[in-house]
Coordinates of C-alpha atoms and ligand atoms in Angstrom, one line a residue:
X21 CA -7.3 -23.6 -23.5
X22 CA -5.4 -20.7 -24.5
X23 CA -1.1 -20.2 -24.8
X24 CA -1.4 -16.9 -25.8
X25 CA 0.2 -15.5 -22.5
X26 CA 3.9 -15.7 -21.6
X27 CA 4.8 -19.0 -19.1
X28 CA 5.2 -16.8 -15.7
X29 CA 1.7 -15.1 -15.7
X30 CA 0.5 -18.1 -13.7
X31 CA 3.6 -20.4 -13.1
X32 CA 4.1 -22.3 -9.9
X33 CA 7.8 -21.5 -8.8
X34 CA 9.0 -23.8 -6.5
X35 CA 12.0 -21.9 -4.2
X36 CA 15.0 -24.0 -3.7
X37 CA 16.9 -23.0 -1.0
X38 CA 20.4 -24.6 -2.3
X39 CA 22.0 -25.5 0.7
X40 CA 19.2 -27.1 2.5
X41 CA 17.0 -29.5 -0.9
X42 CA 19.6 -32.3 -1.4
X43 CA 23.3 -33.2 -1.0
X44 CA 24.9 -35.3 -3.8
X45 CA 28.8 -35.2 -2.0
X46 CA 28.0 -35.9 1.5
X47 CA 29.2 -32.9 2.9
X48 CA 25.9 -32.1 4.3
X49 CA 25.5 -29.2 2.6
X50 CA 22.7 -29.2 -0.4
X51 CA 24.9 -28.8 -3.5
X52 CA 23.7 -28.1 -7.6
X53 CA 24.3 -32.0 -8.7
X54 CA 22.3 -32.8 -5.6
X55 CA 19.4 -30.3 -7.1
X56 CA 19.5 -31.6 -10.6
X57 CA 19.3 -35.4 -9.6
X58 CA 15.6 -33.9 -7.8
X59 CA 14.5 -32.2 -10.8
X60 CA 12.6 -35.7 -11.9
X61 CA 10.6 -35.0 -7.9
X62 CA 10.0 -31.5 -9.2
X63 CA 8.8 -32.7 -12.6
X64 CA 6.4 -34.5 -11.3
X65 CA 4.9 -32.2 -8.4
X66 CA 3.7 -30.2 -11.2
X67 CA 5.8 -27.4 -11.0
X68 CA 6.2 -24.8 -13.7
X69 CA 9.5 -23.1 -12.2
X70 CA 12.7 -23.8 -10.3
X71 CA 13.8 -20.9 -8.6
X72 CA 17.6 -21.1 -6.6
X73 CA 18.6 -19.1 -3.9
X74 CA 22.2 -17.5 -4.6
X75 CA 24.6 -20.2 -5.4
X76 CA 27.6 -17.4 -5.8
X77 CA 31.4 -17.6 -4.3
X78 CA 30.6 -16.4 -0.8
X79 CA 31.7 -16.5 2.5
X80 CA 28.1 -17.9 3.5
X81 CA 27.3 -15.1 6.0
X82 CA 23.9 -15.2 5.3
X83 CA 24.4 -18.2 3.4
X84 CA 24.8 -16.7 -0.2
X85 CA 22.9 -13.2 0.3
X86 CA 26.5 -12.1 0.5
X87 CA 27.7 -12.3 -3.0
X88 CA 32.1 -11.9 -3.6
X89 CA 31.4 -12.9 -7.3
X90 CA 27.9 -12.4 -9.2
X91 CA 29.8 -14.7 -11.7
X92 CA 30.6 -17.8 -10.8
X93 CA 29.4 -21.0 -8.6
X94 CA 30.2 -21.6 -5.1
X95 CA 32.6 -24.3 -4.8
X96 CA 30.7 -26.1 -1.8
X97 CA 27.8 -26.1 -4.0
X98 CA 29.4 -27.7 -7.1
X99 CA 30.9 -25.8 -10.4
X100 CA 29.9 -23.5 -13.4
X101 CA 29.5 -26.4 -15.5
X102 CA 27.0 -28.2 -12.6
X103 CA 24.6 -25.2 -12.8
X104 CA 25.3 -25.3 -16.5
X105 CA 23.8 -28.9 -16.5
X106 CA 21.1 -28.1 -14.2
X107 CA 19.4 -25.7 -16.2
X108 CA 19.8 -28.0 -19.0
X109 CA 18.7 -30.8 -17.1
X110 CA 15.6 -28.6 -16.3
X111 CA 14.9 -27.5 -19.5
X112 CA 14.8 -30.8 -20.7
X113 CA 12.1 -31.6 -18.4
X114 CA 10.2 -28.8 -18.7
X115 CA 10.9 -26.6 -15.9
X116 CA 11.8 -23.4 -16.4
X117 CA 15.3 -22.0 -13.8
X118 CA 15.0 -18.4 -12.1
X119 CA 18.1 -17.3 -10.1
X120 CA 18.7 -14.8 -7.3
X121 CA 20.3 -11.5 -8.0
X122 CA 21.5 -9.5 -5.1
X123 CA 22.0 -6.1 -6.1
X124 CA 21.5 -4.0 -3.0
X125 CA 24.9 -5.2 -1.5
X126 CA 27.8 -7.4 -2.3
X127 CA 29.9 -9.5 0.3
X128 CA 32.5 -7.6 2.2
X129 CA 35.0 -10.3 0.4
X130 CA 33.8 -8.6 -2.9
X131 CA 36.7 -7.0 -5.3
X132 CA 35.4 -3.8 -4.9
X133 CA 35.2 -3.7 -1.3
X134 CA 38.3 -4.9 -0.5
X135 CA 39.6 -2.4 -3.0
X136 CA 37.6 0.0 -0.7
X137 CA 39.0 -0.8 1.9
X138 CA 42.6 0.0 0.8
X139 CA 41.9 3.0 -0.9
X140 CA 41.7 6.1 0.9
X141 CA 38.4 7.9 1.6
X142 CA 37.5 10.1 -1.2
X143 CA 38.6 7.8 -4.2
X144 CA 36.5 6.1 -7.1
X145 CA 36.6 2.7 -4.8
X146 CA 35.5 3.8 -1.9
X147 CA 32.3 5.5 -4.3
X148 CA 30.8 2.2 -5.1
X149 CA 29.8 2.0 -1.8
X150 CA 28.1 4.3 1.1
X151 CA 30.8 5.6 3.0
X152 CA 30.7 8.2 5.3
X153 CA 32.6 10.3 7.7
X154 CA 30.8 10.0 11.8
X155 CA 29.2 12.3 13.3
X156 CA 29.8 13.3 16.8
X157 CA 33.6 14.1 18.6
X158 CA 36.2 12.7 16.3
X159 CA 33.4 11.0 14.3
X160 CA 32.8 8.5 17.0
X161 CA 29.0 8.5 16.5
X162 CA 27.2 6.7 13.4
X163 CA 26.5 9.2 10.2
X164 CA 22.5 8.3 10.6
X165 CA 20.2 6.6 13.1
X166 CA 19.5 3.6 10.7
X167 CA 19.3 0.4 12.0
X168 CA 20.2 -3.1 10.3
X169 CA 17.6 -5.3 9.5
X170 CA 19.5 -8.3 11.1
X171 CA 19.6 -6.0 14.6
X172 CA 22.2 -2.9 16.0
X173 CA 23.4 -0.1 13.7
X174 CA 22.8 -0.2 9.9
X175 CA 26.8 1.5 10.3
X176 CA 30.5 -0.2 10.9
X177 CA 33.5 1.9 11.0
X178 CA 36.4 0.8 9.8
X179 CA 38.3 1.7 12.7
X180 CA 39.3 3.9 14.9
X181 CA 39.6 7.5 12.9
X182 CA 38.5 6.1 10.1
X183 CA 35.0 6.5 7.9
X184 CA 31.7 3.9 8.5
X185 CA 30.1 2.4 6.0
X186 CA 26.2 1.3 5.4
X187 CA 25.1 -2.2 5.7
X188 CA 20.9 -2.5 6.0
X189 CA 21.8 -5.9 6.6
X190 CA 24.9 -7.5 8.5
X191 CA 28.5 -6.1 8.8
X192 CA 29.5 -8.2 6.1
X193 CA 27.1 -7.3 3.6
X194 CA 27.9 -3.4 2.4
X195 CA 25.2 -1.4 0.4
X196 CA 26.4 -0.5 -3.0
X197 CA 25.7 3.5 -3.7
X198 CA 23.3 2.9 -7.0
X199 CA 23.9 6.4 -7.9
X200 CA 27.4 5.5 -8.8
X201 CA 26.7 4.1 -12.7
X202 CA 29.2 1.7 -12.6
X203 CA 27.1 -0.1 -10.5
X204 CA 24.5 -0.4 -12.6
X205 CA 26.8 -1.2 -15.3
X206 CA 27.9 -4.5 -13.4
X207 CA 24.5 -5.9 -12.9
X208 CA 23.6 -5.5 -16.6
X209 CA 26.7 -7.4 -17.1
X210 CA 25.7 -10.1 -13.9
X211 CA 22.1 -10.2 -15.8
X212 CA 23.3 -10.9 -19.1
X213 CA 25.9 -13.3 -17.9
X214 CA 23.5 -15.5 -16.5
X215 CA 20.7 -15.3 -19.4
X216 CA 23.6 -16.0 -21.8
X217 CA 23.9 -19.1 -19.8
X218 CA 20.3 -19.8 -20.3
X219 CA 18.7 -19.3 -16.9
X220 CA 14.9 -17.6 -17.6
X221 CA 14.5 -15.5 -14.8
X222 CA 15.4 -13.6 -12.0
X223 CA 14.9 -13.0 -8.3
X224 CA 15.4 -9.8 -7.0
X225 CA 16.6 -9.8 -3.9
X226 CA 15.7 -6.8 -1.8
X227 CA 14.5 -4.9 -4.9
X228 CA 13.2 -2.0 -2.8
X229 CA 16.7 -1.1 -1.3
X230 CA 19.3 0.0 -3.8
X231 CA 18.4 3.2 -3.7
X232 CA 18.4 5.5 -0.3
X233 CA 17.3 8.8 0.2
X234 CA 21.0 11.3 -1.3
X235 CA 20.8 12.9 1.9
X236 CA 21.4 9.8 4.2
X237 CA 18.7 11.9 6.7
X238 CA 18.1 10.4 10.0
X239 CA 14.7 8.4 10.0
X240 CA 11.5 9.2 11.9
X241 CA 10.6 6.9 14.2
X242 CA 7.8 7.1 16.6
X243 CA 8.5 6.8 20.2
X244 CA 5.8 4.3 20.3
X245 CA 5.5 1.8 17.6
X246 CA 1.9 2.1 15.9
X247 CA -0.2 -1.1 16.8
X248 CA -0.3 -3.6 13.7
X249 CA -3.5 -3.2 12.2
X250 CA -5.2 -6.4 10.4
X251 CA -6.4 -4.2 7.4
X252 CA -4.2 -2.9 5.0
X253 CA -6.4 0.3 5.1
X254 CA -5.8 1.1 8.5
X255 CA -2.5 0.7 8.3
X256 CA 0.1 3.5 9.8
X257 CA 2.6 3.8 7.1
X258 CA 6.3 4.1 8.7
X259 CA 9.2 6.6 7.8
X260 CA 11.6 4.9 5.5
X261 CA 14.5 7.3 3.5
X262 CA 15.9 3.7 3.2
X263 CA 13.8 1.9 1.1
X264 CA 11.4 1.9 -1.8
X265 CA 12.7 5.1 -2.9
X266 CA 11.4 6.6 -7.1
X267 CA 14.8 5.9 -8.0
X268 CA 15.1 2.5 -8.2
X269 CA 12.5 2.3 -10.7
X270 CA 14.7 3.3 -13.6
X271 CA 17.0 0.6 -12.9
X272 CA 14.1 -2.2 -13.4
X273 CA 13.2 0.0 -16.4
X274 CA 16.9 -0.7 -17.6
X275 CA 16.2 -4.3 -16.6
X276 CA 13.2 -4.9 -18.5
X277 CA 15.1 -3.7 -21.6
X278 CA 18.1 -6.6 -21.2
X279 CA 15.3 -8.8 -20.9
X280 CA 13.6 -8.1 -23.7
X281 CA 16.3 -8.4 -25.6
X282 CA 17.0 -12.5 -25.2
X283 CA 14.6 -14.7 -27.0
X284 CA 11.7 -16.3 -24.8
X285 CA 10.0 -14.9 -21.8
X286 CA 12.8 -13.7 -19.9
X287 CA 11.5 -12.4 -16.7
X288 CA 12.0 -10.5 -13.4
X289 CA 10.2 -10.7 -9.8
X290 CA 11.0 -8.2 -7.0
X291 CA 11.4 -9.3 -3.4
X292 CA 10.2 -6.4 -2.3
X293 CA 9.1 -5.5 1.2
X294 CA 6.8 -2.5 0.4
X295 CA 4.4 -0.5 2.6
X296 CA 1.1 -1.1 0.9
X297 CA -0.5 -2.5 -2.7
X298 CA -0.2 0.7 -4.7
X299 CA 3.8 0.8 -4.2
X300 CA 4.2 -2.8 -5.0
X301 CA 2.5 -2.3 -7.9
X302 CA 4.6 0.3 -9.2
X303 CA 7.0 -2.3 -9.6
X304 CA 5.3 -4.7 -12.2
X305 CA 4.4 -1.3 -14.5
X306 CA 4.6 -2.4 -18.0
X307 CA 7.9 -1.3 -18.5
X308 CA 9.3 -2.5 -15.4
X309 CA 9.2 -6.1 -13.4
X310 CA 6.7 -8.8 -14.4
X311 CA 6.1 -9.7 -11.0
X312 CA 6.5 -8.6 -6.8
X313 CA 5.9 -11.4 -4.6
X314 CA 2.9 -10.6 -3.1
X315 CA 3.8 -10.7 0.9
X316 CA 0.5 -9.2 2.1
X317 CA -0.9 -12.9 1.4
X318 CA 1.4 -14.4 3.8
X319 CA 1.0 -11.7 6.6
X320 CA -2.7 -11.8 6.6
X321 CA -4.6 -13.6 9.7
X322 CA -6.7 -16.7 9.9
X323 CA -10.1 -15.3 8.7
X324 CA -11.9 -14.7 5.5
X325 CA -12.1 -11.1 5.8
X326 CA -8.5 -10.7 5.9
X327 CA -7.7 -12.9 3.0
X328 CA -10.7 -11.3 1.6
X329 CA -9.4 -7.6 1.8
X330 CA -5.9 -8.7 0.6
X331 CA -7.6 -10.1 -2.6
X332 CA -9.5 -7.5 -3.2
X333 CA -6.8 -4.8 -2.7
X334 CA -4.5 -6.4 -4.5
X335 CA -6.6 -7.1 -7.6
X336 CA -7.1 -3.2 -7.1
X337 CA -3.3 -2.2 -7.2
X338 CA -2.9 -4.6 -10.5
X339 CA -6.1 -3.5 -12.2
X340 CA -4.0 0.2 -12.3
X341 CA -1.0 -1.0 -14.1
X342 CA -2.4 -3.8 -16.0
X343 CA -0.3 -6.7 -14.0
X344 CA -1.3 -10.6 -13.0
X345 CA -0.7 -11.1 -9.3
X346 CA 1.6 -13.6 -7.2
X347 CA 0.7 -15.4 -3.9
X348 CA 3.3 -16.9 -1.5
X349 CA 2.6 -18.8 1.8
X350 CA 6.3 -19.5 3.0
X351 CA 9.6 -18.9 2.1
X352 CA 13.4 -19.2 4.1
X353 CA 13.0 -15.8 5.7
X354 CA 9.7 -16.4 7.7
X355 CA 8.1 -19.5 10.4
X356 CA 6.5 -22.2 7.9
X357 CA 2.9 -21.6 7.6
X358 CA 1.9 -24.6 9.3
X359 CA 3.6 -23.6 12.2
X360 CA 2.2 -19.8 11.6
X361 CA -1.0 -21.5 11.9
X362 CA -0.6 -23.0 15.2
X363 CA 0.9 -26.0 14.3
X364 CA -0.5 -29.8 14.9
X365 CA -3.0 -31.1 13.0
X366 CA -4.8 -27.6 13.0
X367 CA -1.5 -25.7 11.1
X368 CA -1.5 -28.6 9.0
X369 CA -5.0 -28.2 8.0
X370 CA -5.0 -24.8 8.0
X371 CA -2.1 -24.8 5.8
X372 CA -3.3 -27.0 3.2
X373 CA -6.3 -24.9 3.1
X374 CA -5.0 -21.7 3.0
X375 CA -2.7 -23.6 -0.2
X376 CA -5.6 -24.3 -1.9
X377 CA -7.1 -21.2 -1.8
X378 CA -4.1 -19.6 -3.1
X379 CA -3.5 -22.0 -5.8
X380 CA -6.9 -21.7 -7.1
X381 CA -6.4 -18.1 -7.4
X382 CA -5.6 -15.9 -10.4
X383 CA -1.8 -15.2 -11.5
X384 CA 1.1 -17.1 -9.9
X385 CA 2.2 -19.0 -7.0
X386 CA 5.4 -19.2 -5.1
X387 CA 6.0 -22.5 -3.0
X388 CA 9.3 -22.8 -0.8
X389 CA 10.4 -26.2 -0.7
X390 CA 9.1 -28.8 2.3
X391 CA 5.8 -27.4 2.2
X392 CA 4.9 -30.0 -0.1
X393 CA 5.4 -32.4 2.8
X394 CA 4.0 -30.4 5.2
X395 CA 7.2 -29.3 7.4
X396 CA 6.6 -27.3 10.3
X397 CA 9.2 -25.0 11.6
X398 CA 11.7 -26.9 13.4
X399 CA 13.3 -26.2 17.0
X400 CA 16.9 -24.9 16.4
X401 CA 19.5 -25.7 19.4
X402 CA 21.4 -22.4 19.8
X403 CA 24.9 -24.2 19.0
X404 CA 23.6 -24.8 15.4
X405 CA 21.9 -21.8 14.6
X406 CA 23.7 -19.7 12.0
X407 CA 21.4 -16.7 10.6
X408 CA 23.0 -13.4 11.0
X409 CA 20.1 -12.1 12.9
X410 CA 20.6 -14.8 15.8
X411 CA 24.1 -14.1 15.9
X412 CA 23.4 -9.7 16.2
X413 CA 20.4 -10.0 18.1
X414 CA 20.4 -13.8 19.9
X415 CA 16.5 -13.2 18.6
X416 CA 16.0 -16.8 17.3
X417 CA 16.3 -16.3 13.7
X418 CA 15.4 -18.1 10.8
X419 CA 17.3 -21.2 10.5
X420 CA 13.9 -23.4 11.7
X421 CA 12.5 -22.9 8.1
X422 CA 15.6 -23.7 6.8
X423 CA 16.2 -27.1 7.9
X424 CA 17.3 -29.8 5.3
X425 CA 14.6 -31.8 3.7
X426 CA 13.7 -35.8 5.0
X427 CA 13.8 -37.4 1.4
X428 CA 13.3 -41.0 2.7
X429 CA 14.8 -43.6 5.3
X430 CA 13.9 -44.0 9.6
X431 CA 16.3 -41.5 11.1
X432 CA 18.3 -38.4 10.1
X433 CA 19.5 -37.9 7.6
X434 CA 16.4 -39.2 5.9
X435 CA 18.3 -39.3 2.5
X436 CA 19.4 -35.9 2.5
X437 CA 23.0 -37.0 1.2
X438 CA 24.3 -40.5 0.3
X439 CA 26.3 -41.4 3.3
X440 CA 24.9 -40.6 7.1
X441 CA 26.5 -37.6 7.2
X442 CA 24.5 -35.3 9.1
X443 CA 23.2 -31.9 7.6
X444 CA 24.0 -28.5 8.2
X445 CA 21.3 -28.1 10.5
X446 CA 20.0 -31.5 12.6
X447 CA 16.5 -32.3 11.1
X448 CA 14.0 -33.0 14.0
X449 CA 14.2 -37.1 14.6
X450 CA 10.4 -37.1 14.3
X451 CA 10.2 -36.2 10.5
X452 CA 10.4 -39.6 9.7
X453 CA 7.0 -39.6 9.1
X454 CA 7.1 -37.1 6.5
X455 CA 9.7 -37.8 4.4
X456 CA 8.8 -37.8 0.6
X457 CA 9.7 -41.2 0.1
X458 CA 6.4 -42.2 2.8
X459 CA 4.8 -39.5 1.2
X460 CA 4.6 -40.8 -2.4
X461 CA 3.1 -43.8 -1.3
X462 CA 0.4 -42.3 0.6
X463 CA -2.8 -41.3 -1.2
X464 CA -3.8 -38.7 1.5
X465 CA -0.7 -37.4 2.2
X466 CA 0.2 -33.4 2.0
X467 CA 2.5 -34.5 -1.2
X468 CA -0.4 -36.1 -2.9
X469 CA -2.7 -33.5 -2.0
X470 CA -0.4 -30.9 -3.6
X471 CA 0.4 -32.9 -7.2
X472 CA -3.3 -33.3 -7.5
X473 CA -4.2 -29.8 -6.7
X474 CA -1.6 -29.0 -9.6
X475 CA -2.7 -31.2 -12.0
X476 CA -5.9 -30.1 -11.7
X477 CA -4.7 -26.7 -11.6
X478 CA -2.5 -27.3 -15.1
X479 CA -6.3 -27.7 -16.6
X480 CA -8.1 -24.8 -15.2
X481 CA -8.9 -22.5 -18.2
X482 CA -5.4 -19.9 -18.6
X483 CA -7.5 -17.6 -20.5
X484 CA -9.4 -16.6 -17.0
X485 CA -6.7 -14.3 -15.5
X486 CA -8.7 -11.0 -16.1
X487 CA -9.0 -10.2 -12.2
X488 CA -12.3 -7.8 -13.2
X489 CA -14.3 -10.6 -13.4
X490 CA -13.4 -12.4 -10.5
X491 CA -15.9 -12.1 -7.6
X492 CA -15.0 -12.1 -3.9
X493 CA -17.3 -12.1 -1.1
X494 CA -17.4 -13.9 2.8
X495 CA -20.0 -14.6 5.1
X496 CA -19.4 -14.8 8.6
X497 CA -16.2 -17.1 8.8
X498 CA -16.6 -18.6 4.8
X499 CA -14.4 -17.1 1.9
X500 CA -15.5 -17.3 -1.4
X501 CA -14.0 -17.1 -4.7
X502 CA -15.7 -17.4 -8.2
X503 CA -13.7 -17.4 -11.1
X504 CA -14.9 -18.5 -14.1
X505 CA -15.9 -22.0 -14.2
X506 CA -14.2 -22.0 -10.7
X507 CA -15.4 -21.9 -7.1
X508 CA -12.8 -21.5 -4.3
X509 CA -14.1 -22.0 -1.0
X510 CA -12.0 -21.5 2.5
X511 CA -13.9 -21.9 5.7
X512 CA -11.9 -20.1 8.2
X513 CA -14.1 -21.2 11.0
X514 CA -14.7 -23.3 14.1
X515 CA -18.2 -25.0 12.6
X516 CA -18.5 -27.1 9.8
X517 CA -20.5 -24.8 6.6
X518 CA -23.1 -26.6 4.2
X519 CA -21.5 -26.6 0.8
X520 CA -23.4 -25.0 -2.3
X521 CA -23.9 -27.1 -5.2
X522 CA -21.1 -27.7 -7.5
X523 CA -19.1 -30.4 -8.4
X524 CA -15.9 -31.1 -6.3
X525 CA -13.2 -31.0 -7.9
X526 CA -10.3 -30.9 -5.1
X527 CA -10.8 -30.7 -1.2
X528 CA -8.3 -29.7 1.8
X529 CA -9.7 -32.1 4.2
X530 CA -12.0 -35.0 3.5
X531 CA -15.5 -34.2 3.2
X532 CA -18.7 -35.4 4.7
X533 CA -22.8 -35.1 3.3
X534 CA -21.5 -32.3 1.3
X535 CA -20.6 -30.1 4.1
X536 CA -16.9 -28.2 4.6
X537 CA -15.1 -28.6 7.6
X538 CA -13.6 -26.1 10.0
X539 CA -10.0 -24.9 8.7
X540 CA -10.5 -26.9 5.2
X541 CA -11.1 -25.2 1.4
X542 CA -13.0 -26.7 -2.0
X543 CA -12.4 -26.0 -5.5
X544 CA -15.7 -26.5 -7.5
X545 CA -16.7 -26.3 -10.5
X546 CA -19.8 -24.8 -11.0
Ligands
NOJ620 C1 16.2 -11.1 1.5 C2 16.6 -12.5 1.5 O1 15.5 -13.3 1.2 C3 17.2 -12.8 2.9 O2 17.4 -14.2 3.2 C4 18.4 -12.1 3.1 O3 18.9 -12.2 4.4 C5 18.2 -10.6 2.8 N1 17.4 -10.3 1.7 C6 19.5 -9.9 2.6 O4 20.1 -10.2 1.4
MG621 MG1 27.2 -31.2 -0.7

């Protein structure tokens, strides 16, 4: 066993979504104390990581993606000193802390755009943002034909006679112009405030945005959408001036650079949305980002081709610029996997497979908390929905992955807080179930399942991470994996397959006369 390469190359993070793990005030709202009296649970899981969703002052529009001050702690979620003694806490016991940064917009209650705001059009506050005169009679009209990601126009106008500004994402979250250098100048200080505090990593949030195309051009968009197409190769590559623009590069550049300069492997991953492998990579070049979550893992169907051609083309993308890969199944901004998967016993077992699978492969893994336990997505009664996108749109949003966590205990709030104060969000009355606290004592429960398939995982040789000499083949509905000493197998199909010889180390699904189930996956060691 080798410790030659840095802690993150193959970590498993586990995403925290703050206000939705645990509740130490009985507010029903997850808070940081409530997080840090978990970090024991987290410990032993077999986690490497802790990453938290943003924690910031906010007015909680998109529940801390709007940011009024990169510098400070949300007073519904608990102090500067409470994330102080969480990240001690977690150091302690050997988790490493990663914390958002959300530099492609701040909150419309942020300094600077309030100062916006009130200064007239023209001026140096009004700079650190995208604003624009309309077009149209009396600038009536939008400046572009950009839409928001959360639904309508990506512009609001101040009012009447008065400029718009940009917002990719809701009203209250205005784009920052990144090619105004005082922005950058404030993230360097948000970065180093946070690794001063000891924190050893970030998220990116949205690393792709930041920089649009200068000349804020309408986009293209076809009249009719292109059909989705299951291979990446195939796929028809959309018009974006918006996103994922040469630019932005230079900033991680920049980024690398603060990192590099704090003791220990301080380190960066990019949440960002890009077209195909090769662009993703370009953000973990040497000199940039150590990692991009990997989406086209989670997008890919149920069958072994598609997961095939996703590892294959992403091991191609790395092998250029020299970068380990990530893998992600679920996070708070998509339907839980199990659910993905049809749900019911199938989703379940399709999910635990498809978590193997990952696990077992080279580089790192991102797990969003509750997947542990198996959580489907939950049914969200419109009256307690709250995602920005459900509130633009009335599409249905994402607040079903985002329900609080059952820690123990018959009926909601299964231990979420200490009182019976109910959550943010109900939690379905059926989760009783699956609450950790049933969980641990289960043998062959989804929470027992994972620990084991990371302690195994903690053994697995760390020096085999060279991608070139992993090999990846299927036949007909059967996935397989060798690396090194390791065989992953992921039978994607409706007949049971006759296993190759090998000794078992882990299975998905219990096993019979050696043969491997529909929907389940193996590790061997061969
Ligand atoms: C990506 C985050 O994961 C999502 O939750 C958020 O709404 C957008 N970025 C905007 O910040
Ligand atoms: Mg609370």
């Amino acid at each position: 066993m080798t410790h030659s390469l840095p802690w993150w190359t193959d970590a498993v993070v586990y995403q925290v979504y703050v206000r939705s793990f645990a509740d130490s005030d009985g507010d029903g709202l997850g808070d940081l104390p409530g997080i840090t009296a978990r970090l024991p649970y987290l410990r032993d899981l077999g986690v490497d990581a802790v990453w938290l969703t943003p924690f910031y002052p906010s007015p909680q529009h998109d529940h801390g993606y709007d940011v009024a001050d990169y510098c400070g702690v949300e007073p519904l979620f608990g102090t500067l000193e409470d994330a102080d003694t969480l990240i001690a806490t977690a150091h302690e016991l050997g988790l490493r802390i990663i914390v958002d940064v959300v530099p492609n917009h701040t909150s419309s209650a942020h300094d600077w755009f309030q100062a916006a705001i009130a200064a007239p059009p023209g001026s140096a506050e009004r700079a650190r943002y995208l604003f624009r005169d309309g077009a149209g009679t009396d600038g009536a009209e939008p400046p572009n034909n950009w839409k928001s990601v959360f639904g309508g126009d990506a512009w609001t106008r101040l009012g009447p006679g008065e400029q718009w500004y940009l917002h990719l994402f809701d009203s209250s979250q205005p784009d920052l112009d990144w090619r105004n250098p005082e922005v950058g100048d404030l993230f360097e200080g948000v970065l180093r405030f946070w690794l001063d505090r000891g924190v050893d990593g970030f998220r990116i949030d949205v690393a792709h945005g930041l920089f649009k195309e200068a000349s804020l051009r309408d986009q293209r968009r076809p009249e009719k959408p292109a059909k989705t197409a299951d291979s990446m190769v195939e796929r028809v590559l959309t018009d974006e001036p918006m996103w994922d623009q040469p630019e932005v590069h230079e900033v991680y550049r920049r980024w690398r650079r603060v990192l590099e300069s704090y003791p220990g492997d301080r380190m960066a991953v990019a949440e960002a949305w890009t077209q195909t492998p090769e662009s993703m990579a370009r953000f973990v070049r040497p000199d940039e980002l150590h990692q991009s979550f990997n989406f086209a893992w989670l997008s890919a169907a149920w069958s072994a081709t598609a997961f095939a051609d996703v590892v294959r083309d992403t091991f191609a993308a790395l092998e250029e610029v020299g970068s380990p890969p990530t893998w992600v199944l679920s996070n708070h901004d998509v339907v839980r996997h199990v659910t993905r998967y049809g749900g019911g016993a199938v989703g379940l077992a399709r999910g635990r497979a498809a978590t193997l699978a990952m696990l077992g492969l080279p580089g790192s893994s991102y797990l969003y908390q509750g997947e542990e336990l198996g959580l489907p997505q939950a049914a969200v009664a419109p009256e307690f929905r709250q995602d920005p996108l459900w509130v633009r749109t009335g599409e249905e949003g994402r607040d079903g992955c985002r329900v609080p966590i059952p820690w123990s205990g018959q009926a909601p709030p299964f231990g979420f807080g200490p009182g019976t104060e109910q959550p943010w969000i109900p939690q379905p009355a059926d989760w009783s179930g699956l609450t950790a606290a049933v969980q641990q004592d289960d043998g062959d429960s989804t929470l027992a399942f994972y620990r084991r398939a990371l302690a195994i995982r903690r053994d697995l040789p760390r020096d085999v991470i060279d991608t070139r000499t992993v090999q990846v083949r299927t036949e007909g509905d059967l996935l397989t994996i060798d690396r090194g000493p390791l065989r992953i197998l992921l039978n994607c199909g409706r007949e049971p397959v006759s296993l190759p010889s090998g000794r078992v180390l882990l299975a998905s699904a219990t096993l019979e006369e050696s043969t491997l189930p529909a929907d389940a996956a193996v590790w061997q060691s061969t």
